Amino acid sequence: ADRLAALTEREREVLAKVATGRSNEQIGRLLAMAPATVKTHVSRMMAKLDVHDRAQLVVIAYETGLVRPGHDH
């Protein structure tokens, strides 16, 4: 969970949606932001967490307990 300390609250919200397999467009609709803004959040999270793709973000979301299997976030 310490890895998530580097993220803002909004980035954690976006990460939870990324972990459920949603697209930038879907996340944007759910969180009332433009898809380009979602993309910016995803890029910043990848830089902060030193990962190279969305799949690695998903792994972090589950490993840290931000999301749990079987729960729609």
Coordinates of N, CA and C in Angstrom, one line a residue:
A1 N 0.8 -1.2 0.0 CA 0.0 0.0 0.0 C 0.9 1.3 0.0
D2 N 2.1 1.1 0.4 CA 3.0 2.3 0.4 C 3.2 2.8 -1.0
R3 N 3.1 2.0 -2.0 CA 3.3 2.4 -3.4 C 2.2 3.4 -3.7
L4 N 1.0 3.2 -3.2 CA -0.1 4.1 -3.5 C 0.0 5.5 -2.9
A5 N 0.9 5.6 -1.9 CA 1.1 6.9 -1.2 C 1.5 8.0 -2.2
A6 N 2.2 7.6 -3.2 CA 2.7 8.5 -4.2 C 1.6 9.1 -5.1
L7 N 0.4 8.4 -5.1 CA -0.7 8.8 -5.9 C -1.6 9.8 -5.2
T8 N -2.2 10.7 -6.0 CA -3.3 11.5 -5.5 C -4.6 10.7 -5.3
E9 N -5.5 11.2 -4.6 CA -6.8 10.6 -4.4 C -7.5 10.3 -5.7
R10 N -7.4 11.3 -6.6 CA -8.0 11.2 -7.9 C -7.3 10.1 -8.8
E11 N -6.0 10.0 -8.7 CA -5.3 9.0 -9.4 C -5.7 7.6 -8.8
R12 N -5.9 7.5 -7.5 CA -6.3 6.2 -7.0 C -7.7 5.8 -7.5
E13 N -8.6 6.8 -7.6 CA -9.9 6.5 -8.2 C -9.8 6.0 -9.6
V14 N -8.9 6.7 -10.4 CA -8.7 6.3 -11.8 C -8.1 4.9 -11.8
L15 N -7.1 4.6 -11.0 CA -6.5 3.3 -10.9 C -7.5 2.2 -10.6
A16 N -8.4 2.4 -9.7 CA -9.4 1.4 -9.4 C -10.3 1.1 -10.6
K17 N -10.6 2.1 -11.4 CA -11.4 1.9 -12.6 C -10.5 1.2 -13.7
V18 N -9.2 1.6 -13.8 CA -8.3 0.9 -14.8 C -8.3 -0.6 -14.4
A19 N -8.2 -0.9 -13.1 CA -8.1 -2.3 -12.7 C -9.3 -3.2 -13.0
T20 N -10.4 -2.5 -13.3 CA -11.6 -3.3 -13.7 C -11.7 -3.5 -15.2
G21 N -10.7 -3.0 -15.9 CA -10.6 -3.2 -17.4 C -11.3 -2.1 -18.2
R22 N -11.7 -1.0 -17.6 CA -12.4 0.0 -18.3 C -11.5 0.8 -19.2
S23 N -12.0 1.3 -20.3 CA -11.3 2.2 -21.2 C -11.2 3.6 -20.6
N24 N -10.4 4.4 -21.2 CA -10.3 5.8 -20.8 C -11.6 6.5 -21.0
E25 N -12.3 6.2 -22.0 CA -13.7 6.8 -22.3 C -14.7 6.4 -21.2
Q26 N -14.7 5.1 -20.9 CA -15.6 4.7 -19.8 C -15.3 5.3 -18.5
I27 N -14.0 5.3 -18.1 CA -13.6 6.0 -16.9 C -13.9 7.4 -16.8
G28 N -13.7 8.1 -18.0 CA -14.1 9.5 -18.0 C -15.6 9.7 -17.8
R29 N -16.4 8.9 -18.3 CA -17.9 9.0 -18.1 C -18.2 8.8 -16.6
L30 N -17.6 7.7 -16.0 CA -17.9 7.4 -14.6 C -17.4 8.5 -13.6
L31 N -16.3 9.1 -14.0 CA -15.7 10.1 -13.0 C -15.8 11.5 -13.5
A32 N -16.7 11.7 -14.5 CA -17.0 13.1 -15.0 C -15.7 13.9 -15.4
M33 N -14.9 13.2 -16.3 CA -13.7 13.9 -16.8 C -13.5 13.5 -18.2
A34 N -12.8 14.3 -19.0 CA -12.5 14.0 -20.4 C -11.6 12.8 -20.5
P35 N -11.8 12.0 -21.5 CA -10.8 10.9 -21.7 C -9.4 11.3 -21.8
A36 N -9.1 12.5 -22.3 CA -7.7 12.9 -22.3 C -7.2 13.2 -20.9
T37 N -8.0 13.6 -20.0 CA -7.6 13.8 -18.6 C -7.3 12.4 -18.0
V38 N -8.2 11.5 -18.3 CA -7.9 10.1 -17.8 C -6.6 9.6 -18.3
K39 N -6.3 9.8 -19.5 CA -5.0 9.4 -20.1 C -3.9 10.1 -19.4
T40 N -4.0 11.3 -19.1 CA -3.0 12.0 -18.3 C -2.7 11.4 -17.0
H41 N -3.8 11.1 -16.3 CA -3.7 10.5 -14.9 C -3.0 9.1 -15.1
V42 N -3.4 8.3 -16.1 CA -2.8 7.0 -16.3 C -1.3 7.2 -16.5
S43 N -0.9 8.1 -17.4 CA 0.5 8.3 -17.7 C 1.3 8.8 -16.4
R44 N 0.7 9.7 -15.6 CA 1.4 10.1 -14.4 C 1.5 9.0 -13.4
M45 N 0.5 8.1 -13.3 CA 0.6 7.0 -12.4 C 1.7 6.0 -12.8
M46 N 1.7 5.8 -14.1 CA 2.8 4.9 -14.6 C 4.2 5.4 -14.3
A47 N 4.3 6.7 -14.4 CA 5.6 7.3 -14.1 C 5.9 7.2 -12.6
K48 N 5.0 7.6 -11.8 CA 5.2 7.6 -10.4 C 5.4 6.2 -9.8
L49 N 4.8 5.2 -10.4 CA 4.9 3.8 -9.9 C 6.0 3.0 -10.7
D50 N 6.6 3.7 -11.7 CA 7.7 3.1 -12.5 C 7.2 1.8 -13.2
V51 N 6.1 1.9 -13.9 CA 5.6 0.7 -14.6 C 5.4 1.2 -16.1
H52 N 5.3 0.2 -17.0 CA 5.3 0.5 -18.4 C 4.0 0.3 -19.1
D53 N 3.1 -0.3 -18.5 CA 1.8 -0.5 -19.2 C 0.6 -0.7 -18.2
R54 N -0.6 -0.6 -18.7 CA -1.8 -0.7 -17.9 C -1.9 -2.0 -17.1
A55 N -1.4 -3.1 -17.7 CA -1.4 -4.4 -17.0 C -0.7 -4.3 -15.7
Q56 N 0.5 -3.7 -15.7 CA 1.2 -3.5 -14.4 C 0.5 -2.7 -13.4
L57 N -0.3 -1.7 -13.9 CA -1.1 -0.9 -13.0 C -2.1 -1.8 -12.3
V58 N -2.7 -2.7 -13.1 CA -3.8 -3.6 -12.6 C -3.2 -4.5 -11.5
V59 N -2.0 -5.0 -11.7 CA -1.3 -5.8 -10.8 C -1.1 -5.1 -9.4
I60 N -0.7 -3.8 -9.5 CA -0.4 -3.0 -8.3 C -1.8 -2.8 -7.6
A61 N -2.8 -2.5 -8.4 CA -4.1 -2.2 -7.7 C -4.6 -3.4 -6.9
Y62 N -4.4 -4.6 -7.4 CA -4.8 -5.8 -6.7 C -3.8 -6.2 -5.6
E63 N -2.5 -6.1 -5.8 CA -1.5 -6.4 -4.8 C -1.6 -5.5 -3.6
T64 N -2.0 -4.2 -3.8 CA -2.1 -3.3 -2.7 C -3.4 -3.3 -2.0
G65 N -4.4 -4.1 -2.6 CA -5.7 -4.1 -2.0 C -6.6 -3.0 -2.3
L66 N -6.2 -2.2 -3.3 CA -7.1 -1.1 -3.7 C -8.3 -1.6 -4.3
V67 N -8.2 -2.7 -5.1 CA -9.4 -3.4 -5.6 C -9.3 -4.9 -5.2
R68 N -10.4 -5.6 -5.1 CA -10.5 -7.0 -4.8 C -11.2 -7.7 -5.9
P69 N -10.8 -9.0 -6.1 CA -11.6 -9.8 -7.1 C -13.1 -9.9 -6.7
G70 N -13.9 -9.8 -7.7 CA -15.3 -9.9 -7.5 C -16.0 -8.6 -7.1
H71 N -15.3 -7.5 -6.9 CA -15.9 -6.3 -6.5 C -15.8 -5.3 -7.6
D72 N -16.9 -4.7 -8.1 CA -16.9 -3.7 -9.1 C -16.6 -2.3 -8.5
H73 N -15.6 -1.7 -8.9 CA -15.2 -0.4 -8.4 C -15.5 0.7 -9.3

